[in-house]
């Protein structure tokens, strides 16, 4: 048997290889098309970004660190909020992405969590976080809430474990043209979820009411976006956003 750290490195190497192979297979002509020279703020790469996703998004993937648009936007958010929300703080990160976890680990008291993932500190559902009330300074969940069974319960659970001055940093796929989130518990098969929600393990597709759902769970919400010049420079999705949510003092914990 190989040591666990070697097994994890092998898994990471295989995962990186699969992502790059999938990109080439999904869009074999991408390297023959003209492309803007992008810059990755995570690893410093400068050059062509690769195609990624289903359906494929051109110029989405950094070929060096494998960051996607939302990861690069998150990196800019950390630059803004590091001192107030993350630096030397106790941080819980759900579904930690390899391209950003190293930076968070260096700058905070960092704990990783996932429902079924390997190489995390805590295996748990977002609706049932095994930490006491008021025990965490920050909770990060980047494209996680669309996967959980009950997102309002998960939001309330995040609020429960946050300190009164804590911060939740959240992002989800949003259809900006929709007033309300689209979800239907009767849509349960992988094929139907892919058709209705865009991915086989998604439980919903959010509309503009995501902000309202956070408020319903007891948060005051601030929205973080990049300016147009940085969206182009770093290959971000136009208008993409993160929600920086802080517990409102006018609601009891867990309500």
Short mmCIF file of C-alpha atoms in Angstrom, two decimals:
data_model
loop_
_atom_site.label_atom_id
_atom_site.label_comp_id
_atom_site.label_asym_id
_atom_site.label_seq_id
_atom_site.Cartn_x
_atom_site.Cartn_y
_atom_site.Cartn_z
CA UNK A 1 0.00 0.00 0.00
CA UNK A 2 1.23 3.47 -0.87
CA UNK A 3 1.32 6.13 1.87
CA UNK A 4 -1.75 8.33 1.91
CA UNK A 5 0.13 11.47 0.84
CA UNK A 6 1.45 9.67 -2.25
CA UNK A 7 -2.03 8.37 -3.07
CA UNK A 8 -3.37 11.92 -2.83
CA UNK A 9 -0.64 13.25 -5.11
CA UNK A 10 -1.39 10.53 -7.64
CA UNK A 11 -5.09 11.37 -7.53
CA UNK A 12 -4.32 15.04 -8.04
CA UNK A 13 -2.03 14.29 -10.99
CA UNK A 14 -4.63 12.05 -12.62
CA UNK A 15 -7.34 14.65 -12.05
CA UNK A 16 -5.21 17.40 -13.62
CA UNK A 17 -4.47 15.17 -16.63
CA UNK A 18 -8.16 14.29 -17.06
CA UNK A 19 -9.19 17.96 -17.01
CA UNK A 20 -6.67 18.87 -19.71
CA UNK A 21 -7.56 15.87 -21.87
CA UNK A 22 -11.26 16.69 -21.56
CA UNK A 23 -10.57 20.26 -22.64
CA UNK A 24 -8.78 19.10 -25.79
CA UNK A 25 -11.43 16.50 -26.62
CA UNK A 26 -14.31 18.94 -26.03
CA UNK A 27 -12.81 21.63 -28.25
CA UNK A 28 -9.96 20.27 -30.42
CA UNK A 29 -9.96 23.39 -32.61
CA UNK A 30 -9.44 25.84 -29.75
CA UNK A 31 -5.70 26.22 -30.38
CA UNK A 32 -6.27 27.23 -33.98
CA UNK A 33 -8.58 30.11 -33.11
CA UNK A 34 -7.27 33.60 -32.33
CA UNK A 35 -7.21 34.23 -28.59
CA UNK A 36 -6.57 37.11 -26.24
CA UNK A 37 -3.58 36.79 -23.96
CA UNK A 38 -5.01 36.37 -20.46
CA UNK A 39 -3.38 36.55 -17.05
CA UNK A 40 -4.04 34.28 -14.08
CA UNK A 41 -3.81 36.17 -10.76
CA UNK A 42 -3.38 32.90 -8.85
CA UNK A 43 -0.28 31.47 -10.53
CA UNK A 44 0.96 34.30 -12.75
CA UNK A 45 0.41 32.43 -16.03
CA UNK A 46 0.16 34.67 -19.11
CA UNK A 47 -1.17 33.32 -22.37
CA UNK A 48 -4.12 31.41 -23.78
CA UNK A 49 -6.76 30.02 -21.44
CA UNK A 50 -8.28 26.69 -22.42
CA UNK A 51 -11.86 25.57 -23.03
CA UNK A 52 -13.74 24.01 -20.10
CA UNK A 53 -17.23 23.01 -19.01
CA UNK A 54 -20.48 21.49 -20.20
CA UNK A 55 -21.44 23.14 -22.43
CA UNK A 56 -17.83 24.12 -23.19
CA UNK A 57 -16.79 27.68 -22.31
CA UNK A 58 -13.92 28.99 -24.38
CA UNK A 59 -10.95 30.62 -22.59
CA UNK A 60 -12.14 29.53 -19.13
CA UNK A 61 -9.34 27.32 -17.76
CA UNK A 62 -5.84 28.38 -16.74
CA UNK A 63 -3.61 25.58 -18.10
CA UNK A 64 -1.05 25.97 -15.31
CA UNK A 65 -3.06 25.98 -12.07
CA UNK A 66 -6.42 24.86 -13.59
CA UNK A 67 -8.27 27.82 -12.11
CA UNK A 68 -11.65 28.73 -13.58
CA UNK A 69 -13.33 32.12 -13.82
CA UNK A 70 -14.87 31.93 -10.33
CA UNK A 71 -11.55 30.90 -8.75
CA UNK A 72 -9.78 33.91 -10.23
CA UNK A 73 -12.58 36.19 -9.07
CA UNK A 74 -12.32 34.66 -5.59
CA UNK A 75 -8.60 35.44 -5.56
CA UNK A 76 -9.42 39.10 -6.19
CA UNK A 77 -12.00 38.99 -3.40
CA UNK A 78 -9.41 37.62 -0.98
CA UNK A 79 -7.15 40.55 -1.86
CA UNK A 80 -10.00 42.87 -0.79
CA UNK A 81 -11.16 41.10 2.38
CA UNK A 82 -8.08 39.22 3.58
CA UNK A 83 -7.30 41.32 6.63
CA UNK A 84 -10.87 41.68 7.85
CA UNK A 85 -12.27 38.23 7.12
CA UNK A 86 -9.51 35.66 6.56
CA UNK A 87 -6.00 36.52 7.75
CA UNK A 88 -5.18 34.59 10.95
CA UNK A 89 -8.88 33.71 11.27
CA UNK A 90 -10.54 30.32 11.71
CA UNK A 91 -11.85 29.49 8.24
CA UNK A 92 -14.00 26.55 7.07
CA UNK A 93 -13.87 25.90 3.33
CA UNK A 94 -16.42 23.58 1.70
CA UNK A 95 -15.39 21.62 -1.41
CA UNK A 96 -11.92 23.23 -1.39
CA UNK A 97 -10.49 23.84 -4.83
CA UNK A 98 -6.83 22.89 -5.17
CA UNK A 99 -5.92 26.11 -6.98
CA UNK A 100 -6.96 28.33 -4.04
CA UNK A 101 -6.65 26.20 -0.91
CA UNK A 102 -2.87 26.62 -0.60
CA UNK A 103 -3.16 30.39 -0.26
CA UNK A 104 -5.94 30.12 2.33
CA UNK A 105 -3.97 27.50 4.27
CA UNK A 106 -0.98 29.82 4.48
CA UNK A 107 -2.91 32.83 5.72
CA UNK A 108 -5.55 31.40 8.08
CA UNK A 109 -6.39 28.68 10.59
CA UNK A 110 -7.78 26.63 7.77
CA UNK A 111 -10.19 23.67 7.86
CA UNK A 112 -11.51 21.91 4.76
CA UNK A 113 -14.82 20.07 4.47
CA UNK A 114 -16.79 18.08 1.92
CA UNK A 115 -19.66 15.62 1.93
CA UNK A 116 -17.91 12.85 0.03
CA UNK A 117 -14.55 14.20 -1.04
CA UNK A 118 -11.16 12.86 -0.14
CA UNK A 119 -8.26 14.89 1.24
CA UNK A 120 -10.38 17.07 3.54
CA UNK A 121 -10.27 17.62 7.29
CA UNK A 122 -13.98 17.15 7.91
CA UNK A 123 -16.48 14.99 6.02
CA UNK A 124 -19.91 16.54 6.52
CA UNK A 125 -22.95 17.97 4.81
CA UNK A 126 -23.35 21.72 4.67
CA UNK A 127 -26.72 21.35 6.40
CA UNK A 128 -25.03 19.69 9.39
CA UNK A 129 -21.72 21.35 10.27
CA UNK A 130 -20.00 19.69 13.26
CA UNK A 131 -18.80 22.91 14.90
CA UNK A 132 -20.23 24.76 17.91
CA UNK A 133 -22.27 27.94 17.66
CA UNK A 134 -20.25 31.14 17.11
CA UNK A 135 -17.01 29.22 16.56
CA UNK A 136 -15.83 30.22 13.06
CA UNK A 137 -14.64 33.50 11.60
CA UNK A 138 -15.40 32.63 7.98
CA UNK A 139 -17.13 29.98 5.90
CA UNK A 140 -16.37 29.67 2.18
CA UNK A 141 -18.58 27.79 -0.28
CA UNK A 142 -17.89 28.33 -3.96
CA UNK A 143 -20.59 26.72 -6.16
CA UNK A 144 -21.76 24.36 -3.39
CA UNK A 145 -25.28 25.46 -2.41
CA UNK A 146 -26.78 24.36 -5.73
CA UNK A 147 -25.77 20.79 -4.77
CA UNK A 148 -27.31 20.53 -1.29
CA UNK A 149 -30.76 19.11 -0.52
CA UNK A 150 -32.00 22.14 1.44
CA UNK A 151 -30.10 25.33 0.75
CA UNK A 152 -31.95 27.47 3.32
CA UNK A 153 -31.06 24.95 6.04
CA UNK A 154 -27.44 25.06 4.87
CA UNK A 155 -27.39 28.87 4.96
CA UNK A 156 -28.85 28.88 8.49
CA UNK A 157 -26.29 26.31 9.57
CA UNK A 158 -23.50 28.51 8.23
CA UNK A 159 -24.95 31.42 10.18
CA UNK A 160 -25.11 29.30 13.34
CA UNK A 161 -21.41 28.43 13.33
CA UNK A 162 -20.24 31.94 12.42
CA UNK A 163 -19.16 34.38 15.09
CA UNK A 164 -21.30 37.55 15.30
CA UNK A 165 -18.67 39.42 13.27
CA UNK A 166 -17.97 36.45 10.98
CA UNK A 167 -18.23 36.30 7.20
CA UNK A 168 -19.70 33.82 4.74
CA UNK A 169 -18.18 34.03 1.25
CA UNK A 170 -20.54 32.35 -1.20
CA UNK A 171 -21.06 31.97 -4.92
CA UNK A 172 -23.56 30.04 -7.03
CA UNK A 173 -24.49 29.85 -10.72
CA UNK A 174 -27.20 32.45 -11.30
CA UNK A 175 -29.49 33.10 -14.26
CA UNK A 176 -29.76 36.88 -14.04
CA UNK A 177 -32.86 36.96 -16.21
CA UNK A 178 -34.84 34.91 -13.68
CA UNK A 179 -36.57 36.58 -10.75
CA UNK A 180 -36.85 33.31 -8.82
CA UNK A 181 -34.78 30.18 -8.33
CA UNK A 182 -35.89 27.15 -10.31
CA UNK A 183 -36.05 23.90 -8.32
CA UNK A 184 -38.24 20.81 -8.35
CA UNK A 185 -37.62 17.84 -6.01
CA UNK A 186 -39.35 15.53 -8.49
CA UNK A 187 -36.45 16.05 -10.90
CA UNK A 188 -34.23 13.36 -9.40
CA UNK A 189 -32.35 11.49 -12.14
CA UNK A 190 -28.92 12.56 -13.34
CA UNK A 191 -30.14 12.99 -16.91
CA UNK A 192 -33.11 15.16 -15.92
CA UNK A 193 -31.02 17.28 -13.56
CA UNK A 194 -28.52 17.88 -16.32
CA UNK A 195 -31.34 18.96 -18.61
CA UNK A 196 -33.11 21.20 -16.08
CA UNK A 197 -30.28 22.48 -13.86
CA UNK A 198 -27.20 22.21 -16.06
CA UNK A 199 -25.38 19.45 -14.17
CA UNK A 200 -26.27 15.95 -13.01
CA UNK A 201 -25.67 16.69 -9.32
CA UNK A 202 -27.36 20.11 -9.18
CA UNK A 203 -30.60 20.41 -7.19
CA UNK A 204 -31.59 23.89 -8.40
CA UNK A 205 -30.63 26.77 -10.66
CA UNK A 206 -30.64 30.14 -8.92
CA UNK A 207 -32.30 33.32 -10.02
CA UNK A 208 -31.81 36.84 -8.70
CA UNK A 209 -33.60 35.87 -5.46
CA UNK A 210 -30.43 34.20 -4.13
CA UNK A 211 -29.76 37.48 -2.33
CA UNK A 212 -33.24 37.26 -0.75
CA UNK A 213 -32.63 33.67 0.37
CA UNK A 214 -29.51 34.75 2.22
CA UNK A 215 -31.47 37.52 3.92
CA UNK A 216 -34.17 35.00 4.84
CA UNK A 217 -31.47 32.90 6.53
CA UNK A 218 -30.43 35.88 8.65
CA UNK A 219 -27.63 37.54 6.70
CA UNK A 220 -26.82 41.06 5.62
CA UNK A 221 -25.35 40.79 2.14
CA UNK A 222 -22.70 42.67 0.19
CA UNK A 223 -21.93 41.83 -3.45
CA UNK A 224 -18.39 41.68 -4.82
CA UNK A 225 -17.65 42.05 -8.54
CA UNK A 226 -14.59 42.85 -10.61
CA UNK A 227 -14.42 45.90 -12.84
CA UNK A 228 -14.67 45.36 -16.64
CA UNK A 229 -10.93 45.80 -17.23
CA UNK A 230 -10.02 43.05 -14.76
CA UNK A 231 -12.79 40.82 -16.12
CA UNK A 232 -11.07 40.94 -19.50
CA UNK A 233 -7.50 40.76 -18.18
CA UNK A 234 -8.14 37.72 -15.96
CA UNK A 235 -10.67 35.95 -18.18
CA UNK A 236 -13.64 36.31 -15.81
CA UNK A 237 -17.31 35.86 -16.60
CA UNK A 238 -18.85 39.25 -17.26
CA UNK A 239 -20.87 40.37 -14.26
CA UNK A 240 -19.98 37.30 -12.15
CA UNK A 241 -20.29 37.94 -8.42
CA UNK A 242 -19.59 36.69 -4.93
CA UNK A 243 -21.89 37.24 -1.98
CA UNK A 244 -20.20 38.41 1.21
CA UNK A 245 -22.74 37.65 3.93
CA UNK A 246 -22.54 38.60 7.59
CA UNK A 247 -24.93 37.53 10.39
CA UNK A 248 -27.63 40.08 11.12
CA UNK A 249 -27.93 40.78 14.84
CA UNK A 250 -31.73 41.05 14.66
CA UNK A 251 -32.35 37.32 14.33
CA UNK A 252 -31.72 34.50 16.75
CA UNK A 253 -29.22 31.83 15.82
CA UNK A 254 -30.69 28.94 13.87
CA UNK A 255 -33.99 30.68 13.14
#
